[in-house]
Coordinates of C-alpha atoms in Angstrom, one line a residue:
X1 CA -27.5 -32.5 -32.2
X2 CA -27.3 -28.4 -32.0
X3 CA -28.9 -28.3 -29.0
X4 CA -26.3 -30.7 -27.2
X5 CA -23.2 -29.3 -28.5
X6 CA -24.9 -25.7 -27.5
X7 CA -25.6 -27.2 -24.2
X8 CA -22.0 -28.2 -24.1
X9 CA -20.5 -25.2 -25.2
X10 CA -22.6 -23.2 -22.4
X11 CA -21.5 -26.0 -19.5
X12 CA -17.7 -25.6 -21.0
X13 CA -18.3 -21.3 -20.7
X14 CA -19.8 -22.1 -17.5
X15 CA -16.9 -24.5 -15.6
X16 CA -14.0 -21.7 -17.9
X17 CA -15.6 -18.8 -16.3
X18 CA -16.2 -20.5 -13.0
X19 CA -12.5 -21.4 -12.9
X20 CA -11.4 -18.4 -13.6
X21 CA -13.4 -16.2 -10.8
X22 CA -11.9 -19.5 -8.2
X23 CA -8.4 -18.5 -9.5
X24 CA -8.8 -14.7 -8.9
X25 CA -10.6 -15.2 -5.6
X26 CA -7.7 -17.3 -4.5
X27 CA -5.2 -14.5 -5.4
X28 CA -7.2 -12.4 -3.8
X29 CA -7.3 -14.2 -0.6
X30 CA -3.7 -15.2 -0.8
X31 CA -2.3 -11.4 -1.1
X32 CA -4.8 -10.6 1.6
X33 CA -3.5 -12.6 4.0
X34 CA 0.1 -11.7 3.2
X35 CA -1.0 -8.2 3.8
X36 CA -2.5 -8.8 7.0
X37 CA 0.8 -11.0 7.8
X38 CA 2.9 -8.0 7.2
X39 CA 0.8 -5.9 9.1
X40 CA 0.7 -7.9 12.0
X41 CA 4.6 -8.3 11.7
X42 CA 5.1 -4.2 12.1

């Protein structure tokens, strides 16, 4: 029973982490293209 609930824990660290680096990737993407927006528009 340790071993699956360790093997969850890791898959539920995994998709957290995962998630996270999607979120900050997006925001990164997101303000880049606003920048390069802006920068095409002066």
């Amino acid at each position: 029973m340790r071993g699956v609930a360790g093997t969850g824990w890791r898959w539920w660290s995994f998709h957290l982490f995962a998630h996270t680096i999607d979120s900050v990737i997006k925001r990164c993407t997101n303000s880049y293209w606003v920048f390069r927006k802006r920068d095409c528009a002066n």
